[in-house]
PDB file of C-alpha atoms and ligand atoms in Angstrom:
ATOM      1  CA  UNK V  14      -7.995  39.032  -8.801  1.00  0.00           C
ATOM      2  CA  UNK V  15      -5.313  36.463  -9.327  1.00  0.00           C
ATOM      3  CA  UNK V  16      -2.426  38.957 -10.241  1.00  0.00           C
ATOM      4  CA  UNK V  17       0.991  37.831 -10.550  1.00  0.00           C
ATOM      5  CA  UNK V  18       1.977  39.371  -7.103  1.00  0.00           C
ATOM      6  CA  UNK V  19      -1.159  37.491  -5.771  1.00  0.00           C
ATOM      7  CA  UNK V  20       0.041  34.198  -7.306  1.00  0.00           C
ATOM      8  CA  UNK V  21       3.689  34.563  -5.596  1.00  0.00           C
ATOM      9  CA  UNK V  22       1.966  35.412  -2.449  1.00  0.00           C
ATOM     10  CA  UNK V  23      -0.020  31.802  -2.899  1.00  0.00           C
ATOM     11  CA  UNK V  24       2.876  29.983  -3.505  1.00  0.00           C
ATOM     12  CA  UNK V  25       4.492  31.374  -0.134  1.00  0.00           C
ATOM     13  CA  UNK V  26       1.610  30.714   1.733  1.00  0.00           C
ATOM     14  CA  UNK V  27       1.891  27.518   3.886  1.00  0.00           C
ATOM     15  CA  UNK V  28      -0.188  24.672   2.859  1.00  0.00           C
ATOM     16  CA  UNK V  29      -2.106  22.493   5.504  1.00  0.00           C
ATOM     17  CA  UNK V  30      -0.979  19.023   4.680  1.00  0.00           C
ATOM     18  CA  UNK V  31      -1.268  15.505   6.064  1.00  0.00           C
ATOM     19  CA  UNK V  32      -0.092  12.020   4.866  1.00  0.00           C
ATOM     20  CA  UNK V  33      -2.704   9.381   4.923  1.00  0.00           C
ATOM     21  CA  UNK V  34      -3.884   6.166   3.133  1.00  0.00           C
ATOM     22  CA  UNK V  35      -6.428   7.055   0.606  1.00  0.00           C
ATOM     23  CA  UNK V  36      -9.306   4.854  -0.060  1.00  0.00           C
ATOM     24  CA  UNK V  37     -10.266   3.724  -3.511  1.00  0.00           C
ATOM     25  CA  UNK V  38     -13.476   4.169  -5.005  1.00  0.00           C
ATOM     26  CA  UNK V  39     -14.832   0.739  -3.871  1.00  0.00           C
ATOM     27  CA  UNK V  40     -13.474   0.796  -0.325  1.00  0.00           C
ATOM     28  CA  UNK V  41     -14.545   4.489  -0.183  1.00  0.00           C
ATOM     29  CA  UNK V  42     -18.340   3.713  -1.057  1.00  0.00           C
ATOM     30  CA  UNK V  43     -18.164   0.773   1.501  1.00  0.00           C
ATOM     31  CA  UNK V  44     -16.831   3.095   4.349  1.00  0.00           C
ATOM     32  CA  UNK V  45     -19.435   5.645   3.402  1.00  0.00           C
ATOM     33  CA  UNK V  46     -22.266   3.084   3.795  1.00  0.00           C
ATOM     34  CA  UNK V  47     -21.021   2.343   7.366  1.00  0.00           C
ATOM     35  CA  UNK V  48     -20.707   5.886   8.057  1.00  0.00           C
ATOM     36  CA  UNK V  49     -24.173   6.609   6.962  1.00  0.00           C
ATOM     37  CA  UNK V  50     -25.469   3.485   9.103  1.00  0.00           C
ATOM     38  CA  UNK V  51     -23.672   4.718  12.214  1.00  0.00           C
ATOM     39  CA  UNK V  52     -23.877   8.696  12.122  1.00  0.00           C
ATOM     40  CA  UNK V  53     -26.540   9.194   9.350  1.00  0.00           C
ATOM     41  CA  UNK V  54     -26.525  13.048   8.103  1.00  0.00           C
ATOM     42  CA  UNK V  55     -23.973  13.707  10.674  1.00  0.00           C
ATOM     43  CA  UNK V  56     -21.420  12.116   8.984  1.00  0.00           C
ATOM     44  CA  UNK V  57     -18.193  13.333   7.118  1.00  0.00           C
ATOM     45  CA  UNK V  58     -18.438  13.869   3.490  1.00  0.00           C
ATOM     46  CA  UNK V  59     -17.786  10.571   1.615  1.00  0.00           C
ATOM     47  CA  UNK V  60     -14.980  12.222  -0.418  1.00  0.00           C
ATOM     48  CA  UNK V  61     -13.251  13.267   2.764  1.00  0.00           C
ATOM     49  CA  UNK V  62     -13.014   9.546   4.189  1.00  0.00           C
ATOM     50  CA  UNK V  63      -9.190   8.565   4.922  1.00  0.00           C
ATOM     51  CA  UNK V  64      -6.761   7.253   7.454  1.00  0.00           C
ATOM     52  CA  UNK V  65      -4.326   9.730   8.660  1.00  0.00           C
ATOM     53  CA  UNK V  66      -0.841   8.531   8.953  1.00  0.00           C
ATOM     54  CA  UNK V  67       0.728  11.739   9.969  1.00  0.00           C
ATOM     55  CA  UNK V  68      -0.637  15.362  10.231  1.00  0.00           C
ATOM     56  CA  UNK V  69       1.991  17.613   8.935  1.00  0.00           C
ATOM     57  CA  UNK V  70       0.187  21.122   9.313  1.00  0.00           C
ATOM     58  CA  UNK V  71       0.888  24.321   7.900  1.00  0.00           C
ATOM     59  CA  UNK V  72       3.870  23.739   5.465  1.00  0.00           C
ATOM     60  CA  UNK V  73       5.955  26.007   3.601  1.00  0.00           C
ATOM     61  CA  UNK V  74       7.243  25.124   0.200  1.00  0.00           C
ATOM     62  CA  UNK V  75      11.051  24.366   0.979  1.00  0.00           C
ATOM     63  CA  UNK V  76       9.843  22.230   3.839  1.00  0.00           C
ATOM     64  CA  UNK V  77       7.088  20.562   1.404  1.00  0.00           C
ATOM     65  CA  UNK V  78      10.350  19.640  -1.129  1.00  0.00           C
ATOM     66  CA  UNK V  79      12.240  18.217   1.864  1.00  0.00           C
ATOM     67  CA  UNK V  80       9.599  16.039   2.728  1.00  0.00           C
ATOM     68  CA  UNK V  81       8.879  15.251  -0.825  1.00  0.00           C
ATOM     69  CA  UNK V  82      12.432  14.218  -1.133  1.00  0.00           C
ATOM     70  CA  UNK V  83      12.551  12.343   1.857  1.00  0.00           C
ATOM     71  CA  UNK V  84       9.641  10.106   0.848  1.00  0.00           C
ATOM     72  CA  UNK V  85      10.930   9.558  -2.668  1.00  0.00           C
ATOM     73  CA  UNK V  86      12.159   6.070  -1.890  1.00  0.00           C
ATOM     74  CA  UNK V  87       9.830   5.022   0.628  1.00  0.00           C
ATOM     75  CA  UNK V  88       9.639   1.084   1.239  1.00  0.00           C
ATOM     76  CA  UNK V  89       5.883   0.674   1.157  1.00  0.00           C
ATOM     77  CA  UNK V  90       4.329  -2.450   2.451  1.00  0.00           C
ATOM     78  CA  UNK V  91       1.133  -3.998   1.199  1.00  0.00           C
ATOM     79  CA  UNK V  92      -1.343  -3.360   3.972  1.00  0.00           C
ATOM     80  CA  UNK V  93      -4.158  -5.669   4.481  1.00  0.00           C
ATOM     81  CA  UNK V  94      -6.802  -3.932   6.594  1.00  0.00           C
ATOM     82  CA  UNK V  95     -10.081  -5.528   7.849  1.00  0.00           C
ATOM     83  CA  UNK V  96     -12.319  -2.546   9.199  1.00  0.00           C
ATOM     84  CA  UNK V  97     -14.555  -4.187  11.472  1.00  0.00           C
ATOM     85  CA  UNK V  98     -15.203  -2.110  14.646  1.00  0.00           C
ATOM     86  CA  UNK V  99     -16.396   1.309  15.633  1.00  0.00           C
ATOM     87  CA  UNK V 100     -14.969   3.573  18.369  1.00  0.00           C
ATOM     88  CA  UNK V 101     -15.526   6.831  19.954  1.00  0.00           C
ATOM     89  CA  UNK V 102     -13.366   9.424  21.624  1.00  0.00           C
ATOM     90  CA  UNK V 103     -15.783  11.248  24.058  1.00  0.00           C
ATOM     91  CA  UNK V 104     -13.374  14.210  24.476  1.00  0.00           C
ATOM     92  CA  UNK V 105     -13.106  15.080  20.721  1.00  0.00           C
ATOM     93  CA  UNK V 106     -16.510  13.478  20.197  1.00  0.00           C
ATOM     94  CA  UNK V 107     -15.290  11.709  17.163  1.00  0.00           C
ATOM     95  CA  UNK V 108     -16.962   8.471  15.996  1.00  0.00           C
ATOM     96  CA  UNK V 109     -14.362   6.188  13.956  1.00  0.00           C
ATOM     97  CA  UNK V 110     -14.071   3.125  12.042  1.00  0.00           C
ATOM     98  CA  UNK V 111     -11.053   0.816  12.688  1.00  0.00           C
ATOM     99  CA  UNK V 112      -9.911  -2.526  12.965  1.00  0.00           C
ATOM    100  CA  UNK V 113      -9.710  -5.119  15.885  1.00  0.00           C
ATOM    101  CA  UNK V 114      -6.316  -6.234  14.598  1.00  0.00           C
ATOM    102  CA  UNK V 115      -4.499  -3.343  12.883  1.00  0.00           C
ATOM    103  CA  UNK V 116      -1.606  -4.957  11.091  1.00  0.00           C
ATOM    104  CA  UNK V 117       1.992  -4.416  12.575  1.00  0.00           C
ATOM    105  CA  UNK V 118       2.882  -3.092   9.045  1.00  0.00           C
ATOM    106  CA  UNK V 119       0.951  -0.153   9.471  1.00  0.00           C
ATOM    107  CA  UNK V 120       2.703   0.771  12.747  1.00  0.00           C
ATOM    108  CA  UNK V 121       5.916   0.052  10.885  1.00  0.00           C
ATOM    109  CA  UNK V 122       4.834   2.404   8.339  1.00  0.00           C
ATOM    110  CA  UNK V 123       4.045   5.281  10.566  1.00  0.00           C
ATOM    111  CA  UNK V 124       7.448   4.858  12.073  1.00  0.00           C
ATOM    112  CA  UNK V 125       9.262   4.724   9.100  1.00  0.00           C
ATOM    113  CA  UNK V 126       7.333   7.940   8.080  1.00  0.00           C
ATOM    114  CA  UNK V 127       8.397   9.558  11.535  1.00  0.00           C
ATOM    115  CA  UNK V 128      12.086   8.801  11.019  1.00  0.00           C
ATOM    116  CA  UNK V 129      12.157  10.045   7.367  1.00  0.00           C
ATOM    117  CA  UNK V 130      10.356  13.243   8.037  1.00  0.00           C
ATOM    118  CA  UNK V 131      12.240  14.016  11.449  1.00  0.00           C
ATOM    119  CA  UNK V 132      15.236  14.474   9.476  1.00  0.00           C
ATOM    120  CA  UNK V 133      13.457  17.324   7.767  1.00  0.00           C
ATOM    121  CA  UNK V 134      12.400  19.119  10.937  1.00  0.00           C
ATOM    122  CA  UNK V 135       9.015  17.363  11.582  1.00  0.00           C
ATOM    123  CA  UNK V 136       7.862  16.698  15.094  1.00  0.00           C
ATOM    124  CA  UNK V 137       5.611  13.729  15.531  1.00  0.00           C
ATOM    125  CA  UNK V 138       2.763  14.104  17.836  1.00  0.00           C
ATOM    126  CA  UNK V 139       3.361  12.825  21.235  1.00  0.00           C
ATOM    127  CA  UNK V 140       0.478  10.406  21.515  1.00  0.00           C
ATOM    128  CA  UNK V 141       0.769   7.012  20.099  1.00  0.00           C
ATOM    129  CA  UNK V 142      -0.721   6.428  16.614  1.00  0.00           C
ATOM    130  CA  UNK V 143      -4.143   4.961  16.578  1.00  0.00           C
ATOM    131  CA  UNK V 144      -5.395   3.731  13.207  1.00  0.00           C
ATOM    132  CA  UNK V 145      -8.744   5.183  12.712  1.00  0.00           C
ATOM    133  CA  UNK V 146     -10.937   6.461  10.035  1.00  0.00           C
ATOM    134  CA  UNK V 147     -12.995   9.470  11.286  1.00  0.00           C
ATOM    135  CA  UNK V 148     -16.730   8.990  10.331  1.00  0.00           C
ATOM    136  CA  UNK V 149     -18.408  11.730  12.354  1.00  0.00           C
ATOM    137  CA  UNK V 150     -17.036  14.979  14.227  1.00  0.00           C
ATOM    138  CA  UNK V 151     -19.131  16.259  17.154  1.00  0.00           C
ATOM    139  CA  UNK V 152     -20.756  13.007  17.352  1.00  0.00           C
ATOM    140  CA  UNK V 153     -23.152  12.852  20.582  1.00  0.00           C
ATOM    141  CA  UNK V 154     -21.935   9.128  21.162  1.00  0.00           C
ATOM    142  CA  UNK V 155     -21.720   6.485  22.087  1.00  0.00           C
ATOM    143  CA  UNK V 156     -20.224   4.186  19.241  1.00  0.00           C
ATOM    144  CA  UNK V 157     -22.840   1.686  17.915  1.00  0.00           C
ATOM    145  CA  UNK V 158     -23.132  -1.158  20.017  1.00  0.00           C
ATOM    146  CA  UNK V 159     -23.155  -3.679  17.283  1.00  0.00           C
ATOM    147  CA  UNK V 160     -19.600  -3.819  15.210  1.00  0.00           C
ATOM    148  CA  UNK V 161     -20.244  -3.157  11.256  1.00  0.00           C
ATOM    149  CA  UNK V 162     -22.443  -5.851   9.684  1.00  0.00           C
ATOM    150  CA  UNK V 163     -20.323  -6.061   6.789  1.00  0.00           C
ATOM    151  CA  UNK V 164     -16.678  -5.319   7.539  1.00  0.00           C
ATOM    152  CA  UNK V 165     -14.636  -3.370   4.838  1.00  0.00           C
ATOM    153  CA  UNK V 166     -11.505  -5.131   3.649  1.00  0.00           C
ATOM    154  CA  UNK V 167      -9.101  -2.531   2.306  1.00  0.00           C
ATOM    155  CA  UNK V 168      -5.947  -3.292   0.623  1.00  0.00           C
ATOM    156  CA  UNK V 169      -3.644  -0.374   0.311  1.00  0.00           C
ATOM    157  CA  UNK V 170      -0.026   0.148  -0.985  1.00  0.00           C
ATOM    158  CA  UNK V 171       0.005   3.775  -1.248  1.00  0.00           C
ATOM    159  CA  UNK V 172       0.678   6.756   1.076  1.00  0.00           C
ATOM    160  CA  UNK V 173      -0.974   9.931  -0.229  1.00  0.00           C
ATOM    161  CA  UNK V 174       0.078  13.539   0.347  1.00  0.00           C
ATOM    162  CA  UNK V 175      -3.068  15.535   0.908  1.00  0.00           C
ATOM    163  CA  UNK V 176      -3.910  19.296   1.322  1.00  0.00           C
ATOM    164  CA  UNK V 177      -6.811  20.131   3.455  1.00  0.00           C
ATOM    165  CA  UNK V 178      -8.532  23.365   2.156  1.00  0.00           C
ATOM    166  CA  UNK V 179     -11.205  25.211   3.841  1.00  0.00           C
ATOM    167  CA  UNK V 180     -14.279  26.160   1.808  1.00  0.00           C
ATOM    168  CA  UNK V 181     -17.783  27.287   2.698  1.00  0.00           C
ATOM    169  CA  UNK V 182     -18.764  23.458   3.818  1.00  0.00           C
ATOM    170  CA  UNK V 183     -15.656  22.964   5.921  1.00  0.00           C
ATOM    171  CA  UNK V 184     -12.466  21.167   4.891  1.00  0.00           C
ATOM    172  CA  UNK V 185     -12.245  19.579   1.638  1.00  0.00           C
ATOM    173  CA  UNK V 186      -9.284  17.077   0.974  1.00  0.00           C
ATOM    174  CA  UNK V 187      -7.136  17.239  -2.297  1.00  0.00           C
ATOM    175  CA  UNK V 188      -4.374  14.602  -2.908  1.00  0.00           C
ATOM    176  CA  UNK V 189      -1.383  16.150  -4.150  1.00  0.00           C
ATOM    177  CA  UNK V 190       0.804  13.127  -4.555  1.00  0.00           C
ATOM    178  CA  UNK V 191       1.138   9.265  -3.809  1.00  0.00           C
ATOM    179  CA  UNK V 192       3.762   7.266  -3.280  1.00  0.00           C
ATOM    180  CA  UNK V 193       3.161   3.734  -4.689  1.00  0.00           C
ATOM    181  CA  UNK V 194       4.640   0.543  -3.309  1.00  0.00           C
ATOM    182  CA  UNK V 195       6.910  -1.135  -5.897  1.00  0.00           C
ATOM    183  CA  UNK V 196       4.950  -4.166  -6.907  1.00  0.00           C
ATOM    184  CA  UNK V 197       6.475  -7.326  -8.807  1.00  0.00           C
ATOM    185  CA  UNK V 198       4.460  -9.131 -11.532  1.00  0.00           C
ATOM    186  CA  UNK V 199       3.788 -11.923  -9.228  1.00  0.00           C
ATOM    187  CA  UNK V 200       2.411  -9.788  -6.599  1.00  0.00           C
ATOM    188  CA  UNK V 201       5.447  -9.796  -4.058  1.00  0.00           C
ATOM    189  CA  UNK V 202       7.212  -6.485  -3.154  1.00  0.00           C
ATOM    190  CA  UNK V 203      10.598  -5.315  -4.268  1.00  0.00           C
TER     191      UNK V 203
HETATM  192  O1  LIG G  30      -7.895  11.660  10.397  1.00  0.00           O
HETATM  193  P1  LIG G  30      -8.488  12.631  11.451  1.00  0.00           P
HETATM  194  O2  LIG G  30      -9.864  12.973  10.976  1.00  0.00           O
HETATM  195  O3  LIG G  30      -8.570  11.978  12.927  1.00  0.00           O
HETATM  196  O4  LIG G  30      -8.274  15.603  12.838  1.00  0.00           O
HETATM  197  C1  LIG G  30      -7.417  16.017  11.572  1.00  0.00           C
HETATM  198  C2  LIG G  30      -7.680  14.759  10.860  1.00  0.00           C
HETATM  199  O5  LIG G  30      -7.397  13.456  11.243  1.00  0.00           O
HETATM  200  C3  LIG G  30      -6.100  15.901  12.035  1.00  0.00           C
HETATM  201  O6  LIG G  30      -5.469  15.650  10.794  1.00  0.00           O
HETATM  202  C4  LIG G  30      -6.499  14.959   9.888  1.00  0.00           C
HETATM  203  C5  LIG G  30      -6.726  15.688   8.744  1.00  0.00           C
HETATM  204  O7  LIG G  30      -7.217  17.129   8.816  1.00  0.00           O
HETATM  205  N1  LIG G  30      -5.603  17.209  12.526  1.00  0.00           N
HETATM  206  C6  LIG G  30      -6.088  18.386  12.385  1.00  0.00           C
HETATM  207  N2  LIG G  30      -5.278  19.024  13.100  1.00  0.00           N
HETATM  208  C7  LIG G  30      -4.418  18.392  13.828  1.00  0.00           C
HETATM  209  C8  LIG G  30      -3.424  18.713  14.714  1.00  0.00           C
HETATM  210  N3  LIG G  30      -3.164  19.911  15.118  1.00  0.00           N
HETATM  211  C9  LIG G  30      -4.496  17.170  13.237  1.00  0.00           C
HETATM  212  N4  LIG G  30      -3.845  16.119  14.189  1.00  0.00           N
HETATM  213  C10 LIG G  30      -2.814  16.483  14.770  1.00  0.00           C
HETATM  214  N5  LIG G  30      -2.727  17.717  15.363  1.00  0.00           N
END
């Protein structure tokens, strides 16, 4: 099936990409627990939980290379997120987890990503960035009345480039690359 011609074709096929904060094992388990409490069986698969920073959409190889070059020297803040509230968007029927005090550094990071990607032809979404982790799609609503009993503390200093791959069970996400913040031995940033 995978003839050389087929391989070339695959290389030329645009990939559906986005940039995200990608939880580590511990935070992922904690977020998944909240998803299970709030949405039960209708929740996203644990492995798919993430916080989208920028949706890049179908991206060809040349554009991807330009994005990667643009993000090479990304100044990355250390983000300290407290995921302490649920939200629900009735129009898209999305149940999400977020923070009642999204740190300004996260908005600044998204603005910086937009600045860098725009130079490569990227067009950011018009609607304002809203930091959220989707817990369930096609959720009947409303969001749980009570906030999470145990909020999740998530410290992140990495932007992940993620590919969305459709399989029989829906979208599966694969991290292709990460841009780590340069951290000094004493914990401060370069
Ligand atoms: O982080 P969430 O789950 O909100 O909704 C999609 C998901 O966001 C979003 O990209 C993330 C990874 O798939 N997405 C999908 N298509 C999109 C589009 N056309 C989109 N965001 C904006 N425009």
